[in-house]
Tab-separated table of C-alpha atoms in Angstrom:
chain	number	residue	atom	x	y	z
A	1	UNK	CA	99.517	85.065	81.337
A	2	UNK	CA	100.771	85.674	84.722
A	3	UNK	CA	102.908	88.369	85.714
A	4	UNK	CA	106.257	87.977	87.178
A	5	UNK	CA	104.512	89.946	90.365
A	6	UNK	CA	102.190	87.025	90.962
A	7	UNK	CA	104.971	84.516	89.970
A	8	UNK	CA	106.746	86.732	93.017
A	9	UNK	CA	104.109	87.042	95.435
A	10	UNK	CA	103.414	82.957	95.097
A	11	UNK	CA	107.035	82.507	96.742
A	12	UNK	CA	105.843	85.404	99.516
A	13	UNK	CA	102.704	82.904	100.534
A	14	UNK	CA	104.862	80.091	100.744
A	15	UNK	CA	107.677	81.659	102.842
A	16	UNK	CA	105.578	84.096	105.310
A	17	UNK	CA	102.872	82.995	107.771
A	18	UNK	CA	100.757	86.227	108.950
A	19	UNK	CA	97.708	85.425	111.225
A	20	UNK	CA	94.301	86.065	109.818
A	21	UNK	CA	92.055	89.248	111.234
A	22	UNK	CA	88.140	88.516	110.935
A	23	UNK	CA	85.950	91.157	108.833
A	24	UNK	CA	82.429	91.806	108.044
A	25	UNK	CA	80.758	90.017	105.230
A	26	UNK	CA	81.596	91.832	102.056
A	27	UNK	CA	79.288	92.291	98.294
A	28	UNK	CA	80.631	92.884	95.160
A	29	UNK	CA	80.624	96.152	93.452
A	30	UNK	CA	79.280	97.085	89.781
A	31	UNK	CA	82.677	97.171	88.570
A	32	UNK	CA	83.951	94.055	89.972
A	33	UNK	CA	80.947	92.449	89.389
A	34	UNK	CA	81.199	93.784	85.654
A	35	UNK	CA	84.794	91.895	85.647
A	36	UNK	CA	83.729	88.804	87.100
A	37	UNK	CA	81.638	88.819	83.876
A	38	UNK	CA	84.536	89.851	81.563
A	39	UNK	CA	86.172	86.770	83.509
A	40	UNK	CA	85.940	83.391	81.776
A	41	UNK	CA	83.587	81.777	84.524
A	42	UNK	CA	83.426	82.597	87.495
A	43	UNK	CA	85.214	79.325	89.157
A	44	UNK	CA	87.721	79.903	86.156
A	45	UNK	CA	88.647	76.745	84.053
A	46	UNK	CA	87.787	73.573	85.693
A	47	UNK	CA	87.459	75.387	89.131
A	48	UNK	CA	83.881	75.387	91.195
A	49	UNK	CA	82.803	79.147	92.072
A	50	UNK	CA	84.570	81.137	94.654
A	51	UNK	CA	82.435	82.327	97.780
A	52	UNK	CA	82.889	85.915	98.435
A	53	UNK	CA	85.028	85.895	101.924
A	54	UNK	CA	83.703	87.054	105.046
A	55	UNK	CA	86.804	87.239	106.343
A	56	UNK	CA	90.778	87.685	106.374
A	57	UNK	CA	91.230	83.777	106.581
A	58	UNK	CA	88.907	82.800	103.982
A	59	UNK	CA	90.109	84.879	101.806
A	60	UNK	CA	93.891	83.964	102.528
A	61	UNK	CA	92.580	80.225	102.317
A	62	UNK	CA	90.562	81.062	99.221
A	63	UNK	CA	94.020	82.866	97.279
A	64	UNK	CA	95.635	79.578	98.339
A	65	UNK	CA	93.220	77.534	96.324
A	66	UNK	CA	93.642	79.732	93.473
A	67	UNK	CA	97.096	80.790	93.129
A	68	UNK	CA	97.901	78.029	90.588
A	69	UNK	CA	95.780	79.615	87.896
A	70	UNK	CA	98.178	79.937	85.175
A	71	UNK	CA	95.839	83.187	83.943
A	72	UNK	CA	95.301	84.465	87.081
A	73	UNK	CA	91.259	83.991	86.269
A	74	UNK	CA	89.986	82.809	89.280
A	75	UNK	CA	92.280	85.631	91.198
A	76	UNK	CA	90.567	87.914	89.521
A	77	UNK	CA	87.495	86.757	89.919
A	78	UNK	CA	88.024	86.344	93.773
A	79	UNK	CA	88.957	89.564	93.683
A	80	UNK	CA	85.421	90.863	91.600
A	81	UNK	CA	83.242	88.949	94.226
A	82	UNK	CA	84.763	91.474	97.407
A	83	UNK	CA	83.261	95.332	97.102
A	84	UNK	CA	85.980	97.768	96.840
A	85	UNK	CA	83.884	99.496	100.019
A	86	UNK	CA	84.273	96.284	102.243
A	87	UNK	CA	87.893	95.734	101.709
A	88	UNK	CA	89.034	98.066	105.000
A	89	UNK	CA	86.641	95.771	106.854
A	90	UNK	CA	87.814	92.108	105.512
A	91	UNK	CA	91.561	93.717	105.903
A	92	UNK	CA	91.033	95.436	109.055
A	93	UNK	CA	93.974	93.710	110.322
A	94	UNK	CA	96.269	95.024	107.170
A	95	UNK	CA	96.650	93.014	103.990
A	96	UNK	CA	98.504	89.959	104.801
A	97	UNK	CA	102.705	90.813	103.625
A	98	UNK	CA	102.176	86.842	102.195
A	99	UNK	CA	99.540	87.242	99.702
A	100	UNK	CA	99.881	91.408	98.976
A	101	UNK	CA	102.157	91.089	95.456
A	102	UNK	CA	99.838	88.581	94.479
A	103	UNK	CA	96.476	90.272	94.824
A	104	UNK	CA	98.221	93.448	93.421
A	105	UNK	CA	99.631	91.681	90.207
A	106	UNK	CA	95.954	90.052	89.732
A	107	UNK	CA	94.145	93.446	90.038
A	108	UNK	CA	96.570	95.654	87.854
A	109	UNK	CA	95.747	92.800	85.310
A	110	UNK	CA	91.819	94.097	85.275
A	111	UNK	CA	91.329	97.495	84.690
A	112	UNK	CA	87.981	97.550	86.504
A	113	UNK	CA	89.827	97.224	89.815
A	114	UNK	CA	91.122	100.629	90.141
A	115	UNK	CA	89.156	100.852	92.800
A	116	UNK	CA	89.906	98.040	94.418
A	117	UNK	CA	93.444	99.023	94.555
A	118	UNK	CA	92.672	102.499	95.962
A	119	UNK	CA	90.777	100.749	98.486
A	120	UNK	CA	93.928	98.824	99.275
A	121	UNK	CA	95.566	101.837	100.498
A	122	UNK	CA	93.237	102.188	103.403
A	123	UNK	CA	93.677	99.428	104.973
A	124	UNK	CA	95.308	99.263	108.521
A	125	UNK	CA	99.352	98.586	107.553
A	126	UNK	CA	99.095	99.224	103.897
A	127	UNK	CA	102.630	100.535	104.279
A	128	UNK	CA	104.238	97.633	105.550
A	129	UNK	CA	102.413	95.346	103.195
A	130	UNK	CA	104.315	97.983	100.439
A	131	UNK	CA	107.488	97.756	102.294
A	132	UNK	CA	107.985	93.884	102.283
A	133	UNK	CA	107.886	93.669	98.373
A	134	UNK	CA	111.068	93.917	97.499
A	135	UNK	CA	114.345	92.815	95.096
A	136	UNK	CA	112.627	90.619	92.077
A	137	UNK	CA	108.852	91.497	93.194
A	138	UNK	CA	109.820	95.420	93.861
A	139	UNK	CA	110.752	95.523	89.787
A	140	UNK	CA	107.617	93.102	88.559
A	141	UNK	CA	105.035	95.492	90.434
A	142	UNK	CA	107.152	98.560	89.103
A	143	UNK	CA	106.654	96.834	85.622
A	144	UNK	CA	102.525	95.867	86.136
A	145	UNK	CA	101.941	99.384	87.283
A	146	UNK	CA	103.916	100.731	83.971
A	147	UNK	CA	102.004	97.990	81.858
A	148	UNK	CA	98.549	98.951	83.651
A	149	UNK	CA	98.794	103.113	83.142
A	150	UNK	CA	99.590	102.158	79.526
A	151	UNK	CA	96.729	99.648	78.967
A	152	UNK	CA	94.717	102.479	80.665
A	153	UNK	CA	95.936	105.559	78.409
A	154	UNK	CA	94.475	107.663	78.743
A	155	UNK	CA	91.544	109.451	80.956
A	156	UNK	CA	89.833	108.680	84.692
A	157	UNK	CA	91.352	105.104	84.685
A	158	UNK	CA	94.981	106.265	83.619
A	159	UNK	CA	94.765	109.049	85.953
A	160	UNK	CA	93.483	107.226	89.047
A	161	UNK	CA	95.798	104.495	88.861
A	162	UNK	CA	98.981	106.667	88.345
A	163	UNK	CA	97.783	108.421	91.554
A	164	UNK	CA	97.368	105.275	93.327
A	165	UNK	CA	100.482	103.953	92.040
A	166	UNK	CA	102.182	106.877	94.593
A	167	UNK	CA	100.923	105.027	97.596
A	168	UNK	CA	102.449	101.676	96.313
A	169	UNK	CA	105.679	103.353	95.875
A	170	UNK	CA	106.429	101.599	93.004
């Protein structure tokens, strides 16, 4: 089901307008293409498939069309179709603040986007994206990071995300 963090970060989109930054076209890695495939279809139920976005605004106008997803399927599988390598580029603006608990709470959901989430950190104003969750959201990501280290247990995954966690600050 869907995490109180997306639950959360679907009241940030509605509530915070942040203007797109264009990016270069990115692919999608082994691992998220691996959970794309774990993924019920890749358009998720009775969705048509998700084009990987070239860009900041199609992928803020492609989260729109899929933040409804009671499963957060399609998220996920929005987020499997971007490389971990290209997210810098397609966020070289920063992360929009609007859609950042929400694409967080979808990837700590898949275990296969460790990456993705460490490649979150390097984008241009990764801390302010971290410093407008807050209140309600601040304890649901606190909670999906717990939930994800556990699902993880032990190993490279477990130990990867509990240092990325450090840079979330949560």
């Amino acid at each position: 089901g869907r995490t109180p963090l997306a639950v959360a970060g679907d009241e940030a989109e509605k509530t915070e307008n942040v203007p797109p930054k264009a990016a270069a076209a990115p692919a999608a890695s082994k691992t998220a293409a691996a959970a794309a495939r774990a993924s019920p279809a890749s358009g998720g139920a009775g969705g048509k498939p998700l084009a990987t976005p070239r860009t900041c605004a199609e992928f803020e106008a492609a989260w729109k069309r899929v933040k409804s997803d009671p499963e957060d399927t399609r998220r996920r599988a929005l987020l499997a179709s971007i490389a971990p390598r290209d997210v810098p580029t397609l966020f070289r603006g920063g992360v929009p603040t609007n859609v950042f608990p929400g694409v967080v709470a979808a990837a700590l959901g898949e275990p296969a986007f460790v990456e993705l989430l460490e490649a979150l950190t390097q984008t241009p104003r990764f801390d302010v994206a971290v410093l407008f969750v807050a209140g309600a959201a601040k304890k649901a990501m606190t909670r999906a990071w717990d939930e994800a280290i556990a699902a993880a247990k032990e190993g490279d995954a477990a130990a990867r995300l509990a240092e990325a966690r450090k840079a979330y600050k949560a």
